[in-house]
Structures are given as C-alpha cells and as structure tokens.
C-alpha cells in the first residue's frame, strides 16, 4: 500500500463485540501497536436475571483501562467527531455489529480493516463459519480486508487458511479462526506500518452469502441425505443446535455422522433403527435408505449426553420403530441453508 509509517507502531481504534473479536483485541494488546479506544455494542441483558452485561470486548477493554465507546449509531456528526478525536492511524473492525458509514470509513488515515472469518469472496455476510461447514467446504480461513461501503466486498490484504474435516464443529472452527484472526491481524498491521501490503481485489466468481442463523432452520428434515444432515449437526453446534421432534418434545442433536456402507432398506425417514453400541441410528434420505448415526444428544430437561448413556437410561423412549421429526412435511429443505 502507498501509506508508509516508517515501520512505527500504529494508533488503533478497535471495534468488536463477541468472543471472536476479543481474541483479535487481545492480540493487539500483546503487540507493539497502540489501542487508543475500543468501540463495542451497548450492554445487553443476559442470564437468568436478565442483568445488563458487557460484551467480551468491553470486558477486556475495561481490564486494560482502555476508553470504551458504545454508540447506537456512527451516522451522527457527534459520534463521528468523537471517533476523529482519537486520531487513529487505522480502525480495526471484527464482528462489531454496526454498519460503518462512508464518512467513518474515510476518517482514519489508513482506513478501516476487517478481520473476516472466511476465504473471501466465499461466505460474505453474517454466519460464514457455520455456512462453510454446512456446505461441505474442505477449508476455511481468515481474510484481512480493507473495508469499503459494500458488504464484505473490500480488497483483500492477507489470507490465512485452515482445513475443515469430518469432526469440525461450528464451535471448534470458531475457536481456530478466532486465534488465526488475531495472528493474521498483527501480521497485516506490521506490514501496513512499513507499506508492504498489496491489496488484491476480490474476484467476481465464487461469491456466496452466509445468511444469518435461526433456530427454526436447525430443525432437521430426515428426507435429506445423511451426509448433509451430519454437516448441519456439526455446523449448528454450539448454536443454534440441530433438533428434531419426539412425541411432541424437542430433542437436540449435538454430534452425528453418516453411516458408511449401509445396507438399509427403504424405511420412513426419521424412523429410529436398531441402535449401535455408541450411536442412535436414524433412517434418512428420500427413501430412508441412508442412516444418520447420532453420538451425542440431549432430551428435554436434561444435559447433552453420549448416545450410549442415553440408550442405557432411556431405552424404551429411544427404541427402534419410534419416529422422529414431522412425518408429513412437503419437499425436503435445501441442504446448504445458504443463499447462493
């Protein structure tokens, strides 16, 4: 990039809210760069008492005696003047949850950078981690991006990759990418400070959008293939958690896999089959010829448990022949759950 700072430490305003963002803030605090202010979402009610609770980013900022700003909008002249008074070289944005108007993007001398949890242009938008698993991607990663007015459309500055395998869940990939995000951010800022970053425009091909997650979409349709259902279970762990219905109750499925080499005959999808030692087995696919093996699940009022423990304790309720889900659904839902 053309803006040299002669390798000196950068003055940074950080904007972020959840745990994922706190990892990047911690990496900044451990670096040679100077965080001059932290922006985060207003405190929200949380817990049984619905007590106002600071975000993980705010809590970390307070622990380090950093100035904290929690505006509900950055569109007002007053909010923009407050931001300008910090005289930052660059603003770093990580899962902030508030749109930045063009006037804010133009305020810092070196602009605004975003730590995005996907290999752009794949999975722009709200839930890139979960959609990558759900779609069956073999890898994910972090893209450090120069922000512009579009939704995750800015030039790419640095990219770091990590594999997705058959055991990766939304939670484990979140944690991996949170740590990778901090590392990528510091590498990018170090390069930015000596003007050695080269922006790369995102390609026009391969653009997908990661739509926001909902609890409703986490209900499984057992007419889908076993592999697609297993990916959904892993993607939605730990939130919103895949679920199904059993005798009017909801049952949450935490871990599952497609059974290989099954000789299953046609069976109504959603039917419980004879269990394995360590798994609940569910007929699935359009004709119920495939099998989903569920190895960890949660009954109403209980805790998540290994399937073998629940099969021992609740054998009658989880017996072969029971039917899960809604037997009279129409056409199967799309298996990716993402907007193309």
mmCIF file of C-alpha atoms in Angstrom:
data_model
loop_
_atom_site.group_PDB
_atom_site.id
_atom_site.type_symbol
_atom_site.label_atom_id
_atom_site.label_comp_id
_atom_site.label_asym_id
_atom_site.label_seq_id
_atom_site.Cartn_x
_atom_site.Cartn_y
_atom_site.Cartn_z
ATOM 1 C CA UNK A 1 0.000 0.000 0.000
ATOM 2 C CA UNK A 2 1.137 3.534 -0.564
ATOM 3 C CA UNK A 3 0.920 4.871 3.006
ATOM 4 C CA UNK A 4 4.227 4.419 4.794
ATOM 5 C CA UNK A 5 4.542 4.889 8.541
ATOM 6 C CA UNK A 6 8.263 4.022 8.528
ATOM 7 C CA UNK A 7 7.594 0.858 10.481
ATOM 8 C CA UNK A 8 6.421 2.648 13.616
ATOM 9 C CA UNK A 9 3.645 1.378 15.879
ATOM 10 C CA UNK A 10 0.162 2.298 14.708
ATOM 11 C CA UNK A 11 -2.524 4.130 16.694
ATOM 12 C CA UNK A 12 -5.608 1.902 16.500
ATOM 13 C CA UNK A 13 -9.294 2.249 17.276
ATOM 14 C CA UNK A 14 -10.720 -1.249 17.733
ATOM 15 C CA UNK A 15 -14.396 -2.090 17.088
ATOM 16 C CA UNK A 16 -15.780 -5.502 18.028
ATOM 17 C CA UNK A 17 -18.233 -7.261 20.303
ATOM 18 C CA UNK A 18 -18.198 -11.081 20.869
ATOM 19 C CA UNK A 19 -15.556 -13.577 21.999
ATOM 20 C CA UNK A 20 -14.339 -13.941 18.423
ATOM 21 C CA UNK A 21 -13.445 -10.226 18.358
ATOM 22 C CA UNK A 22 -11.901 -10.295 21.828
ATOM 23 C CA UNK A 23 -9.196 -12.656 20.534
ATOM 24 C CA UNK A 24 -8.112 -10.034 17.996
ATOM 25 C CA UNK A 25 -8.190 -7.286 20.623
ATOM 26 C CA UNK A 26 -6.003 -9.413 22.903
ATOM 27 C CA UNK A 27 -3.549 -9.953 20.047
ATOM 28 C CA UNK A 28 -3.399 -6.180 19.566
ATOM 29 C CA UNK A 29 -2.787 -5.631 23.272
ATOM 30 C CA UNK A 30 0.086 -8.135 23.101
ATOM 31 C CA UNK A 31 1.594 -6.400 20.065
ATOM 32 C CA UNK A 32 3.689 -3.278 19.644
ATOM 33 C CA UNK A 33 0.712 -1.333 18.300
ATOM 34 C CA UNK A 34 -1.283 1.072 20.494
ATOM 35 C CA UNK A 35 -5.024 0.664 21.057
ATOM 36 C CA UNK A 36 -6.324 4.173 21.775
ATOM 37 C CA UNK A 37 -10.061 3.359 22.077
ATOM 38 C CA UNK A 38 -12.497 0.447 21.875
ATOM 39 C CA UNK A 39 -15.944 0.545 20.290
ATOM 40 C CA UNK A 40 -18.470 -2.185 21.106
ATOM 41 C CA UNK A 41 -22.219 -2.837 21.190
ATOM 42 C CA UNK A 42 -24.233 -1.499 24.152
ATOM 43 C CA UNK A 43 -24.552 -3.814 27.160
ATOM 44 C CA UNK A 44 -27.304 -6.419 26.715
ATOM 45 C CA UNK A 45 -29.480 -8.323 29.227
ATOM 46 C CA UNK A 46 -28.092 -11.799 29.865
ATOM 47 C CA UNK A 47 -28.505 -14.726 32.252
ATOM 48 C CA UNK A 48 -31.482 -15.724 34.362
ATOM 49 C CA UNK A 49 -31.741 -12.297 35.969
ATOM 50 C CA UNK A 50 -31.514 -10.538 32.578
ATOM 51 C CA UNK A 51 -28.845 -8.295 34.080
ATOM 52 C CA UNK A 52 -27.148 -5.838 31.732
ATOM 53 C CA UNK A 53 -23.876 -7.492 30.771
ATOM 54 C CA UNK A 54 -20.866 -6.013 28.956
ATOM 55 C CA UNK A 55 -19.667 -7.675 25.769
ATOM 56 C CA UNK A 56 -16.470 -9.785 25.918
ATOM 57 C CA UNK A 57 -14.662 -6.984 24.059
ATOM 58 C CA UNK A 58 -15.826 -4.351 26.536
ATOM 59 C CA UNK A 59 -14.809 -6.510 29.489
ATOM 60 C CA UNK A 60 -11.324 -6.970 28.043
ATOM 61 C CA UNK A 61 -11.037 -3.243 27.338
ATOM 62 C CA UNK A 62 -12.036 -2.363 30.895
ATOM 63 C CA UNK A 63 -9.492 -4.856 32.238
ATOM 64 C CA UNK A 64 -6.832 -2.816 30.406
ATOM 65 C CA UNK A 65 -8.266 0.605 31.322
ATOM 66 C CA UNK A 66 -8.984 1.495 27.695
ATOM 67 C CA UNK A 67 -11.559 4.135 26.716
ATOM 68 C CA UNK A 68 -14.818 2.398 25.708
ATOM 69 C CA UNK A 69 -17.475 3.850 23.380
ATOM 70 C CA UNK A 70 -20.873 2.219 22.836
ATOM 71 C CA UNK A 71 -22.811 4.381 20.368
ATOM 72 C CA UNK A 72 -26.029 3.036 18.863
ATOM 73 C CA UNK A 73 -25.078 4.640 15.540
ATOM 74 C CA UNK A 74 -21.999 6.080 13.868
ATOM 75 C CA UNK A 75 -24.015 8.224 11.474
ATOM 76 C CA UNK A 76 -24.312 11.338 13.652
ATOM 77 C CA UNK A 77 -21.789 14.217 13.432
ATOM 78 C CA UNK A 78 -21.248 13.939 17.200
ATOM 79 C CA UNK A 79 -20.319 10.239 17.016
ATOM 80 C CA UNK A 80 -18.008 10.874 14.075
ATOM 81 C CA UNK A 81 -16.295 13.782 15.840
ATOM 82 C CA UNK A 82 -15.685 11.601 18.907
ATOM 83 C CA UNK A 83 -14.075 8.993 16.680
ATOM 84 C CA UNK A 84 -11.998 11.617 14.867
ATOM 85 C CA UNK A 85 -10.666 12.992 18.163
ATOM 86 C CA UNK A 86 -8.852 9.692 18.806
ATOM 87 C CA UNK A 87 -6.644 10.498 15.777
ATOM 88 C CA UNK A 88 -6.172 6.837 14.900
ATOM 89 C CA UNK A 89 -3.989 5.676 12.034
ATOM 90 C CA UNK A 90 -6.373 2.797 11.363
ATOM 91 C CA UNK A 91 -9.661 1.374 12.656
ATOM 92 C CA UNK A 92 -9.828 -2.407 13.078
ATOM 93 C CA UNK A 93 -13.312 -3.942 12.870
ATOM 94 C CA UNK A 94 -14.041 -7.532 13.990
ATOM 95 C CA UNK A 95 -17.664 -8.728 14.319
ATOM 96 C CA UNK A 96 -18.698 -5.290 15.553
ATOM 97 C CA UNK A 97 -22.397 -5.479 14.684
ATOM 98 C CA UNK A 98 -22.796 -1.869 13.500
ATOM 99 C CA UNK A 99 -22.573 -0.552 9.944
ATOM 100 C CA UNK A 100 -19.822 1.959 9.233
ATOM 101 C CA UNK A 101 -20.927 4.851 7.002
ATOM 102 C CA UNK A 102 -18.553 6.155 4.341
ATOM 103 C CA UNK A 103 -17.689 9.168 6.499
ATOM 104 C CA UNK A 104 -16.339 6.799 9.169
ATOM 105 C CA UNK A 105 -14.501 4.627 6.638
ATOM 106 C CA UNK A 106 -12.696 7.787 5.489
ATOM 107 C CA UNK A 107 -11.758 9.041 8.973
ATOM 108 C CA UNK A 108 -8.630 7.032 9.872
ATOM 109 C CA UNK A 109 -5.543 7.947 7.844
ATOM 110 C CA UNK A 110 -5.057 4.331 6.700
ATOM 111 C CA UNK A 111 -8.748 3.486 6.549
ATOM 112 C CA UNK A 112 -10.635 0.635 8.235
ATOM 113 C CA UNK A 113 -9.573 -3.029 8.227
ATOM 114 C CA UNK A 114 -11.853 -6.001 8.828
ATOM 115 C CA UNK A 115 -10.958 -9.469 10.104
ATOM 116 C CA UNK A 116 -13.439 -11.711 8.258
ATOM 117 C CA UNK A 117 -13.920 -15.422 9.045
ATOM 118 C CA UNK A 118 -13.972 -16.856 5.533
ATOM 119 C CA UNK A 119 -11.921 -17.150 2.363
ATOM 120 C CA UNK A 120 -13.488 -14.244 0.516
ATOM 121 C CA UNK A 121 -15.379 -13.891 -1.711
ATOM 122 C CA UNK A 122 -16.873 -17.140 -0.401
ATOM 123 C CA UNK A 123 -19.219 -16.564 2.509
ATOM 124 C CA UNK A 124 -19.712 -12.839 2.751
ATOM 125 C CA UNK A 125 -22.187 -11.921 5.445
ATOM 126 C CA UNK A 126 -23.335 -12.909 8.923
ATOM 127 C CA UNK A 127 -22.545 -16.599 9.530
ATOM 128 C CA UNK A 128 -19.508 -17.600 7.435
ATOM 129 C CA UNK A 129 -18.166 -20.168 9.920
ATOM 130 C CA UNK A 130 -21.310 -22.274 10.133
ATOM 131 C CA UNK A 131 -22.208 -21.985 6.435
ATOM 132 C CA UNK A 132 -18.796 -23.262 5.378
ATOM 133 C CA UNK A 133 -19.273 -26.466 7.402
ATOM 134 C CA UNK A 134 -22.892 -26.854 6.358
ATOM 135 C CA UNK A 135 -21.974 -26.583 2.676
ATOM 136 C CA UNK A 136 -19.244 -29.219 2.960
ATOM 137 C CA UNK A 137 -16.273 -26.902 2.302
ATOM 138 C CA UNK A 138 -12.893 -28.574 2.805
ATOM 139 C CA UNK A 139 -11.276 -25.428 4.176
ATOM 140 C CA UNK A 140 -11.996 -22.077 5.745
ATOM 141 C CA UNK A 141 -9.801 -19.221 6.841
ATOM 142 C CA UNK A 142 -9.327 -15.570 7.661
ATOM 143 C CA UNK A 143 -9.309 -12.714 5.192
ATOM 144 C CA UNK A 144 -7.917 -9.375 6.377
ATOM 145 C CA UNK A 145 -9.807 -6.890 4.242
ATOM 146 C CA UNK A 146 -9.671 -3.167 3.504
ATOM 147 C CA UNK A 147 -13.243 -2.089 4.203
ATOM 148 C CA UNK A 148 -15.388 -0.299 1.648
ATOM 149 C CA UNK A 149 -19.072 0.602 1.545
ATOM 150 C CA UNK A 150 -20.181 -2.879 0.372
ATOM 151 C CA UNK A 151 -20.943 -5.980 2.429
ATOM 152 C CA UNK A 152 -17.532 -7.669 2.791
ATOM 153 C CA UNK A 153 -16.526 -6.530 -0.703
ATOM 154 C CA UNK A 154 -13.258 -4.691 0.047
ATOM 155 C CA UNK A 155 -9.795 -5.529 -1.251
ATOM 156 C CA UNK A 156 -8.046 -8.482 0.370
ATOM 157 C CA UNK A 157 -4.807 -7.731 2.225
ATOM 158 C CA UNK A 158 -3.861 -11.080 3.798
ATOM 159 C CA UNK A 159 -5.372 -14.572 3.702
ATOM 160 C CA UNK A 160 -4.705 -17.463 6.094
ATOM 161 C CA UNK A 161 -6.249 -20.934 5.607
ATOM 162 C CA UNK A 162 -7.289 -23.808 7.874
ATOM 163 C CA UNK A 163 -8.801 -27.211 6.976
ATOM 164 C CA UNK A 164 -12.334 -28.407 7.741
ATOM 165 C CA UNK A 165 -12.666 -32.157 8.377
ATOM 166 C CA UNK A 166 -15.403 -34.585 9.397
ATOM 167 C CA UNK A 167 -15.005 -33.694 13.085
ATOM 168 C CA UNK A 168 -15.048 -29.904 12.751
ATOM 169 C CA UNK A 169 -17.972 -28.197 14.503
ATOM 170 C CA UNK A 170 -19.110 -24.608 14.448
ATOM 171 C CA UNK A 171 -17.547 -24.228 17.878
ATOM 172 C CA UNK A 172 -14.148 -25.708 17.079
ATOM 173 C CA UNK A 173 -13.856 -23.778 13.810
ATOM 174 C CA UNK A 174 -14.870 -20.585 15.621
ATOM 175 C CA UNK A 175 -12.068 -21.057 18.127
ATOM 176 C CA UNK A 176 -9.499 -21.896 15.446
ATOM 177 C CA UNK A 177 -10.425 -18.874 13.348
ATOM 178 C CA UNK A 178 -10.541 -16.541 16.345
ATOM 179 C CA UNK A 179 -6.905 -17.358 17.124
ATOM 180 C CA UNK A 180 -5.946 -17.248 13.442
ATOM 181 C CA UNK A 181 -7.708 -13.907 13.123
ATOM 182 C CA UNK A 182 -5.514 -12.356 15.789
ATOM 183 C CA UNK A 183 -2.350 -13.698 14.174
ATOM 184 C CA UNK A 184 -3.392 -12.508 10.718
ATOM 185 C CA UNK A 185 -4.339 -9.079 12.034
ATOM 186 C CA UNK A 186 -0.955 -8.462 13.640
ATOM 187 C CA UNK A 187 0.908 -9.696 10.559
ATOM 188 C CA UNK A 188 -1.190 -7.354 8.446
ATOM 189 C CA UNK A 189 -0.698 -4.337 10.685
ATOM 190 C CA UNK A 190 3.046 -4.928 10.810
ATOM 191 C CA UNK A 191 3.117 -4.996 7.023
ATOM 192 C CA UNK A 192 0.840 -1.971 6.834
ATOM 193 C CA UNK A 193 3.174 0.022 9.042
ATOM 194 C CA UNK A 194 6.038 -0.381 6.560
ATOM 195 C CA UNK A 195 3.837 -0.086 3.455
ATOM 196 C CA UNK A 196 4.484 -3.648 2.272
ATOM 197 C CA UNK A 197 0.854 -4.775 1.913
ATOM 198 C CA UNK A 198 -0.503 -5.273 -1.589
ATOM 199 C CA UNK A 199 -4.318 -5.046 -1.853
ATOM 200 C CA UNK A 200 -5.952 -7.657 -4.092
ATOM 201 C CA UNK A 201 -9.474 -7.069 -5.443
ATOM 202 C CA UNK A 202 -11.899 -9.888 -4.744
ATOM 203 C CA UNK A 203 -12.725 -11.995 -7.821
ATOM 204 C CA UNK A 204 -16.185 -11.764 -9.323
ATOM 205 C CA UNK A 205 -16.539 -15.553 -9.401
ATOM 206 C CA UNK A 206 -17.304 -17.650 -6.340
ATOM 207 C CA UNK A 207 -19.299 -15.083 -4.385
ATOM 208 C CA UNK A 208 -21.692 -16.608 -1.826
ATOM 209 C CA UNK A 209 -23.608 -15.132 1.087
ATOM 210 C CA UNK A 210 -23.721 -16.595 4.576
ATOM 211 C CA UNK A 211 -27.216 -15.820 5.784
ATOM 212 C CA UNK A 212 -27.874 -15.309 9.489
ATOM 213 C CA UNK A 213 -28.596 -18.435 11.543
ATOM 214 C CA UNK A 214 -32.007 -19.131 13.066
ATOM 215 C CA UNK A 215 -33.374 -21.709 15.487
ATOM 216 C CA UNK A 216 -36.126 -22.617 13.021
ATOM 217 C CA UNK A 217 -33.715 -23.736 10.290
ATOM 218 C CA UNK A 218 -31.944 -26.018 12.772
ATOM 219 C CA UNK A 219 -34.896 -28.450 12.739
ATOM 220 C CA UNK A 220 -33.736 -31.444 10.746
ATOM 221 C CA UNK A 221 -35.635 -32.845 7.772
ATOM 222 C CA UNK A 222 -34.754 -36.541 7.661
ATOM 223 C CA UNK A 223 -35.573 -36.790 3.972
ATOM 224 C CA UNK A 224 -32.239 -35.108 3.349
ATOM 225 C CA UNK A 225 -29.095 -37.236 2.746
ATOM 226 C CA UNK A 226 -27.242 -38.461 5.822
ATOM 227 C CA UNK A 227 -24.062 -36.550 4.912
ATOM 228 C CA UNK A 228 -25.959 -33.244 4.644
ATOM 229 C CA UNK A 229 -27.700 -33.844 7.972
ATOM 230 C CA UNK A 230 -24.391 -34.663 9.684
ATOM 231 C CA UNK A 231 -22.879 -31.426 8.362
ATOM 232 C CA UNK A 232 -25.835 -29.475 9.704
ATOM 233 C CA UNK A 233 -25.472 -31.054 13.135
ATOM 234 C CA UNK A 234 -21.788 -30.111 13.245
ATOM 235 C CA UNK A 235 -22.297 -26.627 11.802
ATOM 236 C CA UNK A 236 -25.028 -25.723 14.317
ATOM 237 C CA UNK A 237 -23.004 -26.911 17.350
ATOM 238 C CA UNK A 238 -22.962 -24.994 19.717
ATOM 239 C CA UNK A 239 -25.667 -22.678 18.287
ATOM 240 C CA UNK A 240 -28.478 -22.863 17.326
ATOM 241 C CA UNK A 241 -28.093 -26.689 17.809
ATOM 242 C CA UNK A 242 -29.788 -29.100 15.399
ATOM 243 C CA UNK A 243 -33.038 -30.503 16.743
ATOM 244 C CA UNK A 244 -35.959 -32.737 15.963
ATOM 245 C CA UNK A 245 -39.284 -33.757 17.462
ATOM 246 C CA UNK A 246 -40.098 -36.854 19.521
ATOM 247 C CA UNK A 247 -43.649 -37.274 20.861
ATOM 248 C CA UNK A 248 -44.158 -33.505 20.897
ATOM 249 C CA UNK A 249 -40.862 -32.776 22.638
ATOM 250 C CA UNK A 250 -37.749 -31.340 21.061
ATOM 251 C CA UNK A 251 -34.566 -33.416 21.056
ATOM 252 C CA UNK A 252 -31.260 -31.651 20.394
ATOM 253 C CA UNK A 253 -28.599 -33.427 18.357
ATOM 254 C CA UNK A 254 -25.018 -32.369 19.134
ATOM 255 C CA UNK A 255 -22.808 -34.793 17.223
ATOM 256 C CA UNK A 256 -23.598 -37.045 14.272
ATOM 257 C CA UNK A 257 -22.085 -38.726 11.251
ATOM 258 C CA UNK A 258 -23.303 -40.511 8.151
ATOM 259 C CA UNK A 259 -23.093 -44.305 8.422
ATOM 260 C CA UNK A 260 -20.868 -45.746 5.741
ATOM 261 C CA UNK A 261 -21.698 -48.803 3.645
ATOM 262 C CA UNK A 262 -25.223 -49.138 4.971
ATOM 263 C CA UNK A 263 -27.468 -51.881 3.581
ATOM 264 C CA UNK A 264 -30.550 -50.150 4.908
ATOM 265 C CA UNK A 265 -33.806 -50.988 3.134
ATOM 266 C CA UNK A 266 -36.471 -48.374 2.391
ATOM 267 C CA UNK A 267 -37.858 -47.048 5.690
ATOM 268 C CA UNK A 268 -39.904 -43.941 6.509
ATOM 269 C CA UNK A 269 -37.331 -41.125 7.065
ATOM 270 C CA UNK A 270 -36.970 -40.267 10.749
ATOM 271 C CA UNK A 271 -37.534 -43.828 11.969
ATOM 272 C CA UNK A 272 -35.268 -44.971 14.791
ATOM 273 C CA UNK A 273 -33.414 -48.122 13.784
ATOM 274 C CA UNK A 274 -31.721 -50.721 15.958
ATOM 275 C CA UNK A 275 -29.038 -48.728 17.793
ATOM 276 C CA UNK A 276 -25.312 -49.286 17.641
ATOM 277 C CA UNK A 277 -23.350 -49.561 20.876
ATOM 278 C CA UNK A 278 -22.411 -45.903 20.780
ATOM 279 C CA UNK A 279 -24.967 -44.293 18.480
ATOM 280 C CA UNK A 280 -28.616 -43.678 17.853
ATOM 281 C CA UNK A 281 -29.351 -44.671 14.244
ATOM 282 C CA UNK A 282 -31.967 -42.775 12.224
ATOM 283 C CA UNK A 283 -33.272 -43.663 8.758
ATOM 284 C CA UNK A 284 -32.883 -40.719 6.379
ATOM 285 C CA UNK A 285 -32.669 -39.780 2.735
ATOM 286 C CA UNK A 286 -35.581 -39.532 0.306
ATOM 287 C CA UNK A 287 -36.486 -43.217 0.741
ATOM 288 C CA UNK A 288 -34.965 -43.750 4.167
ATOM 289 C CA UNK A 289 -32.170 -45.919 2.774
ATOM 290 C CA UNK A 290 -29.404 -43.912 4.459
ATOM 291 C CA UNK A 291 -28.522 -43.829 8.150
ATOM 292 C CA UNK A 292 -27.556 -40.923 10.405
ATOM 293 C CA UNK A 293 -25.567 -42.009 13.449
ATOM 294 C CA UNK A 294 -26.091 -39.639 16.388
ATOM 295 C CA UNK A 295 -23.407 -39.976 19.036
ATOM 296 C CA UNK A 296 -24.340 -37.109 21.364
ATOM 297 C CA UNK A 297 -27.821 -35.752 22.071
ATOM 298 C CA UNK A 298 -29.993 -34.028 24.656
ATOM 299 C CA UNK A 299 -33.505 -34.900 25.800
ATOM 300 C CA UNK A 300 -35.855 -32.214 27.184
ATOM 301 C CA UNK A 301 -34.830 -31.110 30.683
ATOM 302 C CA UNK A 302 -31.552 -32.989 30.513
ATOM 303 C CA UNK A 303 -27.940 -32.305 29.699
ATOM 304 C CA UNK A 304 -26.142 -33.270 26.485
ATOM 305 C CA UNK A 305 -25.013 -36.883 26.914
ATOM 306 C CA UNK A 306 -23.216 -39.552 24.932
ATOM 307 C CA UNK A 307 -25.733 -41.641 22.988
ATOM 308 C CA UNK A 308 -24.617 -44.835 24.701
ATOM 309 C CA UNK A 309 -25.511 -43.359 28.115
ATOM 310 C CA UNK A 310 -28.937 -42.204 26.966
ATOM 311 C CA UNK A 311 -29.634 -45.522 25.269
ATOM 312 C CA UNK A 312 -28.927 -47.268 28.571
ATOM 313 C CA UNK A 313 -31.096 -44.880 30.603
ATOM 314 C CA UNK A 314 -33.942 -44.222 28.136
ATOM 315 C CA UNK A 315 -34.094 -47.435 26.122
ATOM 316 C CA UNK A 316 -37.888 -47.504 25.924
ATOM 317 C CA UNK A 317 -38.203 -43.912 24.743
ATOM 318 C CA UNK A 318 -35.493 -44.286 22.119
ATOM 319 C CA UNK A 319 -36.486 -47.754 20.963
ATOM 320 C CA UNK A 320 -36.400 -48.956 17.369
ATOM 321 C CA UNK A 321 -39.503 -48.029 15.400
ATOM 322 C CA UNK A 322 -40.076 -44.651 17.072
ATOM 323 C CA UNK A 323 -40.497 -41.847 14.555
ATOM 324 C CA UNK A 324 -38.620 -38.548 14.809
ATOM 325 C CA UNK A 325 -39.445 -35.284 13.095
ATOM 326 C CA UNK A 326 -42.523 -34.240 11.189
ATOM 327 C CA UNK A 327 -43.744 -37.166 9.057
ATOM 328 C CA UNK A 328 -45.976 -35.060 6.814
ATOM 329 C CA UNK A 329 -43.547 -32.420 5.586
ATOM 330 C CA UNK A 330 -43.599 -31.435 1.911
ATOM 331 C CA UNK A 331 -40.498 -31.259 -0.254
ATOM 332 C CA UNK A 332 -37.130 -31.515 1.500
ATOM 333 C CA UNK A 333 -35.417 -28.274 2.517
ATOM 334 C CA UNK A 334 -32.293 -27.104 0.720
ATOM 335 C CA UNK A 335 -29.329 -28.909 2.209
ATOM 336 C CA UNK A 336 -26.863 -25.988 2.251
ATOM 337 C CA UNK A 337 -29.111 -23.497 4.050
ATOM 338 C CA UNK A 338 -27.169 -20.674 2.400
ATOM 339 C CA UNK A 339 -28.070 -18.075 -0.164
ATOM 340 C CA UNK A 340 -26.088 -18.585 -3.347
#
